[in-house]
Coordinates of C-alpha atoms in Angstrom, one line a residue:
M1 CA 125.0 111.0 118.7
E2 CA 122.6 113.5 120.3
I3 CA 124.1 116.3 118.2
Y4 CA 123.1 114.4 115.0
L5 CA 119.6 114.0 116.4
Y6 CA 119.3 117.8 116.9
I7 CA 120.7 118.5 113.4
A8 CA 118.3 116.1 111.7
L9 CA 115.4 117.5 113.6
F10 CA 116.1 121.3 113.6
A11 CA 117.9 121.8 110.3
P12 CA 114.5 122.0 108.4
L13 CA 113.2 124.5 110.9
V14 CA 116.3 126.7 110.5
G15 CA 115.7 126.6 106.7
S16 CA 112.1 127.6 107.1
L17 CA 112.9 130.5 109.4
F18 CA 115.6 131.7 107.0
A19 CA 113.3 131.6 104.0
A20 CA 110.6 133.4 106.1
L21 CA 113.0 136.4 106.5
F22 CA 112.6 137.0 102.8
G23 CA 108.9 136.0 102.6
A24 CA 107.6 139.4 101.6
T25 CA 110.5 140.2 99.2
P26 CA 110.9 139.3 95.5
K27 CA 112.4 135.9 94.6
T28 CA 115.8 135.2 96.3
M29 CA 117.5 132.1 94.9
L30 CA 119.5 132.0 98.1
T31 CA 116.5 130.9 100.0
G32 CA 116.0 127.8 97.9
I33 CA 119.7 126.9 98.0
V34 CA 120.0 127.4 101.8
A35 CA 116.8 125.5 102.5
S36 CA 117.9 122.6 100.2
G37 CA 121.3 122.5 101.8
L38 CA 119.9 122.3 105.3
L39 CA 117.6 119.5 104.2
F40 CA 120.7 117.7 102.9
L41 CA 122.4 118.2 106.2
S42 CA 119.4 116.7 107.9
L43 CA 119.6 113.7 105.5
V44 CA 123.3 113.2 106.3
S45 CA 122.6 113.3 110.0
S46 CA 119.8 110.8 109.6
A47 CA 122.1 108.5 107.7
I48 CA 124.6 108.6 110.5
L49 CA 121.9 107.8 113.0
L50 CA 120.7 104.9 110.8
N51 CA 124.2 103.4 110.9
Y52 CA 124.3 103.9 114.7
V53 CA 120.9 102.2 115.1
M54 CA 121.9 99.3 112.8
M55 CA 124.7 98.6 115.3
G56 CA 122.0 97.9 118.0
H57 CA 121.8 101.3 119.6
T58 CA 119.0 103.8 120.1
V59 CA 119.2 107.6 120.8
H60 CA 116.8 109.0 123.4
V61 CA 117.0 112.6 124.5
E62 CA 114.9 114.9 126.7
M63 CA 115.6 118.5 125.8
M64 CA 113.5 120.0 128.6
T65 CA 110.3 119.8 130.5
W66 CA 107.2 120.7 128.4
I67 CA 104.3 120.1 130.8
A68 CA 104.6 119.2 134.4
T69 CA 101.4 119.5 136.5
G70 CA 100.1 117.1 139.1
D71 CA 100.8 113.6 137.8
L72 CA 101.2 114.7 134.2
Y73 CA 104.7 115.0 132.9
I74 CA 105.5 115.5 129.3
P75 CA 109.0 116.4 128.2
Y76 CA 110.3 117.6 124.9
G77 CA 111.5 114.1 124.2
F78 CA 112.8 112.5 121.0
V79 CA 113.8 109.0 120.2
V80 CA 115.7 107.5 117.2
D81 CA 115.0 103.8 117.1
Q82 CA 114.5 101.2 114.4
V83 CA 111.1 102.5 113.3
S84 CA 111.7 106.3 113.6
V85 CA 115.0 106.1 111.8
V86 CA 113.5 104.4 108.7
M87 CA 110.9 107.2 108.6
M88 CA 113.6 109.8 109.1
M89 CA 115.5 108.5 106.1
V90 CA 112.3 108.4 103.9
V91 CA 111.3 111.9 104.9
T92 CA 114.8 113.5 104.4
I93 CA 115.6 111.7 101.1
V94 CA 112.3 112.7 99.4
S95 CA 112.3 116.1 101.0
T96 CA 115.8 117.0 99.9
V97 CA 115.0 115.9 96.3
V98 CA 111.7 117.9 96.3
H99 CA 113.5 121.0 97.7
V100 CA 116.2 120.9 95.0
Y101 CA 113.6 120.2 92.3
S102 CA 111.4 123.1 93.6
I103 CA 114.2 125.6 92.8
G104 CA 113.5 125.0 89.2
Y105 CA 109.8 124.4 89.4
M106 CA 109.0 127.6 91.3
D107 CA 111.6 129.6 89.5
H108 CA 109.1 132.1 88.1
D109 CA 106.7 132.2 91.0
K110 CA 106.3 135.4 93.0
G111 CA 105.9 133.4 96.2
F112 CA 109.3 131.6 95.8
N113 CA 110.6 132.6 99.2
R114 CA 107.3 132.0 101.0
F115 CA 107.0 128.6 99.3
F116 CA 110.4 127.4 100.7
S117 CA 109.5 128.6 104.2
Y118 CA 106.3 126.6 104.1
L119 CA 107.9 123.5 102.6
S120 CA 110.7 123.3 105.1
A121 CA 108.2 123.9 108.0
F122 CA 106.3 120.9 106.6
V123 CA 109.3 118.7 106.8
F124 CA 110.1 119.9 110.3
S125 CA 106.6 119.1 111.5
M126 CA 106.9 115.6 110.0
M127 CA 110.2 115.1 111.7
V128 CA 108.7 116.1 115.1
L129 CA 105.9 113.6 114.4
V130 CA 108.1 110.6 113.7
M131 CA 110.9 111.4 116.3
S132 CA 108.7 112.2 119.3
D133 CA 108.9 109.7 122.2
N134 CA 105.3 110.3 123.3
F135 CA 101.8 110.7 122.0
A136 CA 101.6 114.4 122.9
G137 CA 104.7 115.2 120.8
L138 CA 103.4 113.1 118.0
F139 CA 100.1 115.1 118.1
I140 CA 102.0 118.4 117.9
G141 CA 103.8 117.2 114.8
W142 CA 100.5 115.8 113.5
E143 CA 98.8 119.2 113.8
G144 CA 101.9 120.9 112.3
V145 CA 101.7 118.9 109.1
G146 CA 98.0 119.6 109.0
L147 CA 98.7 123.4 109.2
C148 CA 101.5 123.3 106.6
S149 CA 99.4 121.2 104.2
W150 CA 96.7 123.9 104.5
L151 CA 99.3 126.6 103.7
L152 CA 100.8 124.7 100.8
I153 CA 97.6 123.3 99.2
G154 CA 96.2 126.8 99.2
F155 CA 99.6 128.4 98.3
W156 CA 98.0 130.0 95.2
Y157 CA 95.4 131.6 97.4
H158 CA 94.2 133.9 94.5
K159 CA 92.6 130.7 93.0
E160 CA 89.2 130.0 94.6
S161 CA 89.7 126.3 93.9
A162 CA 93.0 126.2 95.8
T163 CA 91.6 127.9 98.9
W164 CA 88.5 125.6 98.8
A165 CA 90.7 122.5 98.6
A166 CA 93.0 123.7 101.4
N167 CA 90.0 124.3 103.6
E168 CA 88.5 121.0 102.8
A169 CA 91.7 119.1 103.7
F170 CA 92.1 121.1 106.9
I171 CA 88.5 120.7 108.1
M172 CA 88.2 117.0 107.2
N173 CA 91.4 116.3 109.1
R174 CA 90.2 118.3 112.1
I175 CA 87.2 115.9 112.4
A176 CA 89.6 112.9 112.5
D177 CA 92.0 114.7 114.8
L178 CA 89.3 115.2 117.4
A179 CA 88.9 111.4 117.5
M180 CA 92.6 110.9 117.9
L181 CA 92.8 113.4 120.7
I182 CA 90.0 111.5 122.5
G183 CA 92.1 108.4 122.1
I184 CA 95.1 110.1 123.6
F185 CA 93.0 111.4 126.5
I186 CA 91.8 107.8 127.2
I187 CA 95.4 106.6 127.3
Y188 CA 96.4 109.2 129.8
W189 CA 93.2 108.8 131.9
N190 CA 93.9 105.0 132.3
I191 CA 97.6 104.8 132.3
G192 CA 98.7 108.2 133.6
S193 CA 101.4 108.8 131.0
L194 CA 101.8 109.4 127.3
Q195 CA 105.4 108.1 126.9
Y196 CA 105.5 105.3 124.4
D197 CA 107.6 103.0 126.6
V198 CA 105.2 103.4 129.6
V199 CA 102.0 103.2 127.6
F200 CA 103.1 100.1 125.7
A201 CA 104.3 98.4 128.8
E202 CA 101.0 99.0 130.6
I203 CA 98.5 98.7 127.8
A204 CA 97.9 95.0 128.3
N205 CA 96.8 95.5 131.9
L206 CA 93.7 97.6 130.8
P207 CA 90.3 96.1 130.3
M208 CA 89.7 95.0 126.7
P209 CA 86.9 97.5 126.0
I210 CA 89.2 100.3 126.9
I211 CA 92.0 99.0 124.7
T212 CA 89.5 98.6 121.8
W213 CA 88.3 102.2 122.1
I214 CA 91.9 103.5 122.2
G215 CA 92.6 101.5 119.0
I216 CA 89.4 102.8 117.3
F217 CA 89.9 106.4 118.1
L218 CA 93.6 106.4 117.1
F219 CA 92.7 104.7 113.9
I220 CA 90.1 107.3 113.1
G221 CA 92.8 109.9 113.4
A222 CA 94.9 107.8 111.0
M223 CA 91.9 107.6 108.6
G224 CA 91.9 111.4 108.3
K225 CA 95.6 111.9 107.7
S226 CA 95.9 108.9 105.3
A227 CA 92.6 109.8 103.6
Q228 CA 90.8 106.5 104.2
F229 CA 87.2 106.1 103.3
P230 CA 85.0 108.0 104.1
L231 CA 87.5 110.8 104.9
H232 CA 89.2 110.5 101.5
T233 CA 87.8 113.2 99.3
W234 CA 90.3 115.9 100.3
L235 CA 93.3 113.9 98.9
A236 CA 92.4 114.3 95.2
D237 CA 91.3 117.9 95.6
A238 CA 94.7 118.7 97.3
M239 CA 96.2 118.5 93.8
E240 CA 95.4 122.2 93.6
G241 CA 98.7 123.0 95.3
P242 CA 102.1 123.2 93.5
T243 CA 103.2 119.8 92.2
P244 CA 106.3 119.5 94.6
V245 CA 103.8 119.8 97.4
S246 CA 101.8 116.9 96.0
A247 CA 105.0 114.8 95.8
L248 CA 105.9 115.6 99.5
I249 CA 102.3 115.0 100.8
H250 CA 101.9 111.7 98.9
A251 CA 105.4 110.3 99.4
A252 CA 107.0 111.3 102.6
T253 CA 104.7 113.4 104.8
M254 CA 101.0 113.9 105.7
V255 CA 99.4 110.7 104.3
T256 CA 102.1 108.4 105.5
A257 CA 101.6 109.7 109.1
G258 CA 98.4 107.6 109.5
V259 CA 100.3 104.4 108.6
Y260 CA 103.2 105.4 110.9
L261 CA 100.7 105.8 113.8
V262 CA 99.3 102.3 113.4
V263 CA 102.8 100.8 113.1
R264 CA 104.1 102.8 116.1
A265 CA 101.1 101.7 118.2
N266 CA 101.4 98.1 117.2
P267 CA 101.4 96.8 120.9
V268 CA 97.8 98.3 121.1
Y269 CA 96.6 96.7 117.9
D270 CA 98.2 93.3 118.6
L271 CA 95.7 93.1 121.5
I272 CA 92.6 93.8 119.4
P273 CA 92.8 91.6 116.3
D274 CA 89.2 92.3 115.5
V275 CA 90.0 96.0 115.0
G276 CA 93.0 94.9 113.0
L277 CA 90.8 92.9 110.7
F278 CA 88.5 95.9 110.2
I279 CA 91.6 98.0 109.3
A280 CA 92.7 95.4 106.8
S281 CA 89.2 95.1 105.3
L282 CA 88.9 98.8 105.0
G283 CA 92.3 99.0 103.4
A284 CA 91.4 96.4 100.8
F285 CA 88.2 98.3 100.0
V286 CA 90.1 101.6 99.6
A287 CA 92.7 99.9 97.4
I288 CA 90.2 98.8 94.8
F289 CA 87.9 101.8 95.4
A290 CA 90.6 104.4 94.5
A291 CA 92.1 102.3 91.7
S292 CA 88.7 102.1 90.0
M293 CA 88.4 105.9 90.0
A294 CA 91.9 106.3 88.5
L295 CA 90.8 104.1 85.5
V296 CA 88.7 106.9 83.9
N297 CA 90.0 110.1 85.3
R298 CA 91.3 112.8 82.9
D299 CA 93.5 114.7 85.3
M300 CA 97.1 113.6 85.4
K301 CA 97.8 114.6 89.0
R302 CA 94.5 113.2 90.3
I303 CA 95.2 109.8 88.7
I304 CA 98.5 109.7 90.6
A305 CA 96.7 110.9 93.7
Y306 CA 94.2 108.0 93.5
S307 CA 97.1 105.7 93.0
T308 CA 98.5 106.9 96.4
L309 CA 95.1 106.4 98.0
S310 CA 95.1 102.8 96.6
Q311 CA 98.6 102.1 97.8
L312 CA 97.8 103.4 101.3
G313 CA 95.0 100.8 101.3
Y314 CA 97.7 98.1 100.7
M315 CA 99.7 99.5 103.7
F316 CA 96.7 99.4 106.0
V317 CA 96.0 95.8 104.9
A318 CA 99.5 94.8 106.0
A319 CA 99.2 96.8 109.3
G320 CA 95.8 95.4 110.0
L321 CA 96.9 91.8 109.6
G322 CA 99.8 92.4 112.0
A323 CA 102.5 92.6 109.3
Y324 CA 103.7 96.0 110.6
W325 CA 107.2 95.7 109.1
V326 CA 105.7 94.9 105.7
A327 CA 103.5 98.0 105.9
L328 CA 106.5 100.1 106.7
F329 CA 108.5 98.5 103.9
H330 CA 105.8 99.3 101.4
L331 CA 105.6 102.8 102.7
M332 CA 109.3 103.2 102.1
A333 CA 109.4 101.7 98.6
H334 CA 106.2 103.5 97.6
A335 CA 107.7 106.9 98.7
F336 CA 110.5 106.7 96.1
F337 CA 108.5 105.8 93.0
K338 CA 105.5 107.9 93.9
A339 CA 107.6 111.1 94.5
L340 CA 109.3 110.3 91.1
L341 CA 105.9 110.1 89.4
F342 CA 104.7 113.4 90.8
L343 CA 107.9 115.2 90.0
G344 CA 107.7 113.8 86.5
A345 CA 104.1 115.0 86.2
G346 CA 105.4 118.5 87.3
N347 CA 107.8 118.4 84.3
V348 CA 105.0 117.5 82.0
M349 CA 102.8 120.3 83.4
H350 CA 105.5 122.9 82.8
A351 CA 106.0 121.6 79.3
M352 CA 102.3 121.7 78.6
H353 CA 101.6 125.2 80.1
N354 CA 99.9 123.6 83.1
E355 CA 97.6 121.4 81.0
L356 CA 96.6 118.3 83.1
D357 CA 94.4 116.3 80.6
P358 CA 96.6 113.4 79.2
F359 CA 94.3 113.2 76.2
K360 CA 95.5 116.6 75.1
M361 CA 99.2 115.5 75.1
G362 CA 100.7 112.5 73.2
G363 CA 104.1 111.9 71.7
L364 CA 106.0 113.8 74.4
R365 CA 108.7 111.2 74.6
K366 CA 110.3 112.9 71.5
V367 CA 110.9 116.1 73.4
M368 CA 111.0 114.9 77.0
K369 CA 113.2 111.8 76.9
G370 CA 114.5 112.1 80.4
T371 CA 111.0 112.5 82.0
F372 CA 109.6 109.8 79.8
I373 CA 112.2 107.3 81.0
M374 CA 111.8 108.2 84.7
M375 CA 108.0 108.2 84.6
T376 CA 107.9 104.9 82.8
L377 CA 110.3 103.2 85.2
A378 CA 108.4 104.7 88.2
S379 CA 105.2 103.2 86.7
V380 CA 106.9 99.8 86.4
A381 CA 107.7 100.0 90.1
L382 CA 104.2 101.1 91.0
A383 CA 102.8 98.2 89.0
G384 CA 104.9 95.8 91.0
I385 CA 106.9 94.3 88.2
Y386 CA 110.0 92.3 89.1
P387 CA 112.7 93.3 90.0
F388 CA 111.6 96.9 90.9
A389 CA 111.0 97.9 94.5
G390 CA 107.2 97.8 94.2
F391 CA 107.3 94.1 93.4
F392 CA 109.0 93.1 96.7
S393 CA 106.9 95.3 99.0
K394 CA 103.6 94.6 97.3
D395 CA 104.2 90.9 97.0
L396 CA 104.9 90.7 100.7
I397 CA 101.4 92.2 101.4
L398 CA 99.8 89.7 99.1
E399 CA 101.7 86.9 100.8
A400 CA 100.6 88.1 104.2
A401 CA 96.9 88.1 103.2
F402 CA 97.3 84.6 101.6
V403 CA 99.2 83.0 104.5
E404 CA 96.7 84.5 107.1
N405 CA 93.9 82.8 105.1
H406 CA 92.2 86.1 104.2
Y407 CA 91.5 85.0 100.6
I408 CA 88.9 87.6 99.8
I409 CA 91.3 90.4 100.8
Y410 CA 94.0 88.6 98.8
A411 CA 91.8 88.4 95.7
V412 CA 90.8 92.1 96.0
L413 CA 94.5 93.2 96.3
L414 CA 95.4 90.9 93.3
F415 CA 92.7 92.4 91.1
T416 CA 93.7 95.9 92.3
A417 CA 97.3 95.2 91.2
G418 CA 96.0 94.6 87.7
L419 CA 94.0 97.9 87.8
T420 CA 97.1 99.7 89.1
A421 CA 99.2 98.5 86.2
F422 CA 96.4 99.4 83.7
Y423 CA 95.8 103.0 84.8
S424 CA 99.6 103.6 85.3
F425 CA 100.4 102.7 81.8
R426 CA 97.3 104.3 80.4
L427 CA 98.7 107.5 81.7
V428 CA 102.2 106.8 80.3
A429 CA 100.8 105.8 76.9
L430 CA 98.5 108.9 76.7
I431 CA 101.3 111.3 77.6
F432 CA 104.3 110.0 75.8
H433 CA 103.0 107.9 72.9
G434 CA 100.5 108.2 70.1
E435 CA 100.0 111.3 68.0
E436 CA 101.2 114.8 69.1
R437 CA 97.7 116.0 70.1
Y438 CA 99.2 119.0 71.9
K439 CA 99.8 120.7 68.5
L440 CA 96.0 121.1 68.2
F441 CA 96.2 123.6 71.1
G442 CA 99.3 125.5 69.9
I443 CA 101.6 124.2 72.7
H444 CA 105.3 123.9 72.3
P445 CA 106.6 121.5 75.0
H446 CA 110.2 121.4 76.3
E447 CA 112.1 119.3 78.8
A448 CA 112.7 120.5 82.4
Y449 CA 115.9 122.0 83.6
K450 CA 118.8 119.5 83.6
F451 CA 119.4 120.0 87.3
M452 CA 115.8 119.1 88.0
L453 CA 116.3 115.7 86.2
V454 CA 119.5 115.2 88.1
A455 CA 117.7 115.9 91.4
M456 CA 115.1 113.2 90.5
A457 CA 117.8 110.6 89.7
P458 CA 118.2 109.3 93.3
L459 CA 114.5 108.6 93.4
L460 CA 114.8 106.6 90.2
I461 CA 117.7 104.6 91.5
L462 CA 115.9 103.8 94.8
A463 CA 112.7 102.9 92.9
I464 CA 114.7 100.3 91.2
I465 CA 116.9 98.9 93.9
A466 CA 115.0 99.5 97.2
G467 CA 113.7 96.0 97.1
S468 CA 117.2 94.6 97.5
F469 CA 117.3 96.2 101.0
K470 CA 114.6 93.7 102.2
L471 CA 116.8 91.5 104.4
S472 CA 118.8 94.2 106.0
Y473 CA 115.6 96.2 106.6
F474 CA 113.9 93.2 108.1
E475 CA 116.8 92.6 110.5
L476 CA 116.7 96.3 111.5
V477 CA 113.0 96.9 112.2
T478 CA 112.1 93.5 113.7
N479 CA 114.2 94.5 116.7
L480 CA 111.2 96.6 117.6
L481 CA 108.3 95.3 115.5
P482 CA 107.0 91.7 115.6
A483 CA 109.3 89.5 113.5
V484 CA 106.6 87.6 111.6
E485 CA 107.7 86.2 108.3
Y486 CA 105.2 85.4 105.6
H487 CA 106.0 82.5 103.3
I488 CA 103.8 80.3 101.2
H489 CA 105.4 77.0 102.3
H490 CA 104.4 74.9 99.3
P491 CA 107.0 75.9 96.5
M492 CA 104.6 75.1 93.7
T493 CA 101.8 77.2 95.2
Y494 CA 104.3 80.1 95.7
W495 CA 105.6 80.1 92.2
M496 CA 102.2 79.7 90.7
I497 CA 100.9 82.7 92.7
T498 CA 104.0 84.8 92.0
I499 CA 104.2 84.1 88.3
G500 CA 100.5 84.3 87.9
T501 CA 100.5 87.8 89.6
Q502 CA 103.3 89.0 87.3
L503 CA 101.5 87.7 84.2
F504 CA 98.3 89.3 85.3
V505 CA 100.1 92.7 85.8
I506 CA 102.0 92.5 82.5
L507 CA 98.7 91.6 80.7
A508 CA 97.2 94.7 82.2
V509 CA 100.1 96.8 81.0
L510 CA 99.8 95.4 77.5
L511 CA 96.1 96.1 77.4
A512 CA 96.7 99.7 78.4
Y513 CA 99.3 100.1 75.7
K514 CA 97.1 98.4 73.1
K515 CA 94.2 100.7 73.8
Y516 CA 96.0 104.1 74.4
A517 CA 99.5 104.0 72.9
S518 CA 98.2 105.0 69.4
W519 CA 95.5 107.4 70.6
S520 CA 94.8 110.1 68.1
S521 CA 91.8 112.2 69.3
V522 CA 90.6 114.2 72.2
P523 CA 87.4 112.8 73.8
D524 CA 84.6 115.3 73.8
G525 CA 82.1 113.5 76.0
T526 CA 79.9 112.1 73.2
S527 CA 81.3 108.5 73.0
K528 CA 79.2 105.6 74.2
L529 CA 81.8 104.8 76.8
E530 CA 81.8 108.3 78.3
N531 CA 78.0 108.2 78.5
C532 CA 77.6 104.8 80.1
F533 CA 76.6 104.6 83.7
C534 CA 79.8 102.9 85.0
Y535 CA 82.0 105.6 83.4
K536 CA 79.9 108.4 84.8
L537 CA 79.9 106.7 88.2
L538 CA 83.7 106.4 88.3
S539 CA 84.4 109.8 86.8
N540 CA 82.1 111.4 89.4
Q541 CA 83.9 109.6 92.3
Y542 CA 80.8 107.4 92.9
Y543 CA 79.0 110.7 93.5
I544 CA 80.4 110.8 97.1
P545 CA 81.4 114.5 96.9
K546 CA 77.9 115.2 95.6
L547 CA 76.5 113.2 98.5
Y548 CA 78.6 115.1 101.0
E549 CA 77.4 118.3 99.5
E550 CA 73.8 117.4 99.8
L551 CA 74.0 115.7 103.3
F552 CA 76.5 118.0 105.0
S553 CA 77.5 121.2 103.2
K554 CA 74.1 122.4 102.0
P555 CA 72.3 121.8 105.4
Y556 CA 75.2 123.4 107.2
R557 CA 75.0 126.5 104.9
E558 CA 71.3 126.7 105.4
L559 CA 71.6 126.4 109.1
S560 CA 74.3 129.1 109.1
R561 CA 72.0 131.3 107.0
I562 CA 69.1 130.9 109.4
A563 CA 71.3 131.5 112.4
W564 CA 72.6 134.6 110.8
K565 CA 69.2 136.1 109.9
Q566 CA 67.1 134.9 112.8
I567 CA 69.6 134.8 115.7
D568 CA 72.5 137.0 114.8
L569 CA 70.6 139.9 113.2
K570 CA 67.3 139.8 115.0
I571 CA 68.5 138.8 118.5
V572 CA 72.2 139.4 119.0
D573 CA 72.7 142.4 116.8
A574 CA 69.3 143.8 117.8
T575 CA 70.2 143.5 121.5
V576 CA 73.6 145.1 121.1
D577 CA 72.2 147.9 118.9
G578 CA 69.3 148.5 121.3
I579 CA 71.6 148.9 124.3
A580 CA 73.8 151.3 122.2
N581 CA 70.7 153.3 121.1
L582 CA 69.4 153.5 124.7
I583 CA 72.7 154.9 125.9
Y584 CA 72.9 157.3 123.0
Q585 CA 69.3 158.5 123.5
T586 CA 69.9 158.9 127.2
G587 CA 72.9 161.0 126.4
E588 CA 71.0 163.1 124.0
K589 CA 68.2 163.7 126.5
T590 CA 70.5 164.5 129.4
H591 CA 73.3 166.5 127.8
T592 CA 71.4 169.7 128.5
M593 CA 72.3 169.2 132.1
Q594 CA 75.8 170.4 131.2
N595 CA 74.8 173.6 129.5
G596 CA 77.2 175.8 131.6
N597 CA 74.4 177.9 133.2
L598 CA 75.0 178.3 136.9
S599 CA 71.3 178.5 137.9
S600 CA 70.5 175.4 135.9
M601 CA 73.4 173.5 137.5
L602 CA 72.3 174.5 141.0
R603 CA 68.8 173.2 140.3
W604 CA 70.2 169.9 139.2
M605 CA 72.3 169.7 142.4
V606 CA 69.3 170.3 144.6
I607 CA 67.3 167.6 142.7
G608 CA 70.2 165.2 143.1
L609 CA 70.5 166.0 146.8
V610 CA 66.7 165.4 147.3
V611 CA 67.0 162.0 145.5
L612 CA 69.9 161.0 147.7
L613 CA 68.0 162.0 150.8
V614 CA 64.9 160.1 149.8
L615 CA 67.0 157.0 149.1
A616 CA 68.8 157.3 152.4
V617 CA 65.5 157.6 154.3
A618 CA 64.0 154.7 152.4
F619 CA 67.1 152.6 153.2
T620 CA 67.0 153.5 156.9
V621 CA 63.3 152.7 157.2
G622 CA 63.7 149.4 155.5
Y623 CA 66.7 148.4 157.5
N624 CA 64.9 149.2 160.8
A625 CA 61.9 147.2 159.8
V626 CA 63.9 144.2 159.0
T627 CA 65.8 144.5 162.3
M628 CA 62.6 144.7 164.3
R629 CA 61.2 141.6 162.6
A630 CA 64.4 139.8 163.4
M631 CA 64.1 140.6 167.1

């Protein structure tokens, strides 16, 4: 089975290197085909490994020694177990679809070859992250996805907004990654190893304050990657990258890494329930916080991005309450319908000449029937309506909160479920229903290439049926994760809550359609709603980016300006320039010594000889004086 592990891991890397060979050349369709084919090969290998793991086996390999110094030993080690294989399947399924889709989406882009090189490298980094058998290997993959996200978010580097968003994501994640690195250092300092099996076997023997700090620092790292408050602002701005990148970041890589870290480190968090409760509480806050911003946003991709942020909050609630298998289940289900939503949004963007405001669309179902069906069904899954995948995974999180008696968290998540349904179908209604407002702007929309729709079909199928995998999934992952089941024991209470939740969600869908399905105008900012305080608060992201600008960005720029003018120019540059000028002037004054005149050169030789004799006499006298005093 080792050969399948290597194929699953390294096939994306081979695809990235192959595409990189043509990175500086005009578009070569072969790069997209080869990269997609190698991703499919990785998917097949992951599926074979899944079947092997389901039979009760694991695959653990050590390729070679990476670091061996003193007591520190870190190998290039990889493990395929019940948790990593689930992540491998999610990553390879979504990535394969995104690669095939990108052949059509990036068809006319000059950076076609470069894009596939970055995209495959992104997948390889994520595979390293989830397959490593130690924290050091996980951190290498962690930094790899950070680098690739910077390359892909800023892919259109000629746009200032794209480079700014890429830098924001990169810098904000570096802040969190420093905390994660501190957590890894604490683990090694106290345990002497970074191997998962050793760390998790010894962690309970450490003092409780040490375990608490390890959990806190690791979670701060997770907060950065998964864009949890207050390190959340980069996620919406990351929409500046190509849409397939958004699908990959939000569904299978990058933001899911934080949830994976908490799930993988579950033996640590089981020992510190107070930290777990904080994680759950923060997740609940982020869920409603992000959903509220999606309610009024007028950027199609940002609305879906806020949706991802909200659903990540759900995942962290489950993980924080100890329902690790539930968190991973929602991660898996969410990946399928969220990737489908983003790719559908990419179709709409192409049809609308990169227009992102849904109020400038309307009636697109007439010319984009395939995309309309897919985005509608993906929204049904996102809203958590039975029997789609989102219902099963989200319902489990609500049950976990209710059974654990965290009724405030439960109420927040329930209300957020209604908001999710409302903003999801607000988007669908504005894009595909109502009057054809795009005609006001002279746009002539068209459906995407057929092969792009075909590529999206597996995600649609999984968004519908993934919930049916619940039992087999539970049996698989609970061989490694705590096998805690969450059931509301009183049947009447269970059915009241379940049916009530569904009715609440469906009511939110109907309200969204009632308000927006017949929309006929383009808001111009003059309506009472757009000028009310709440609307401005939400549309400006609670003014948090503005707050960060005033508290951090502006003072840092001012400090940099002062350092440049007062220190760099007046001290550093002045010192360097002064030394250079001194040497230059000395050369100017003394170059006459080398004028080629024999008499002049003899005079300088005599002067030099006299100076040397004087120095020699002075040294001798001084040495004798010191010697006499010593005697």
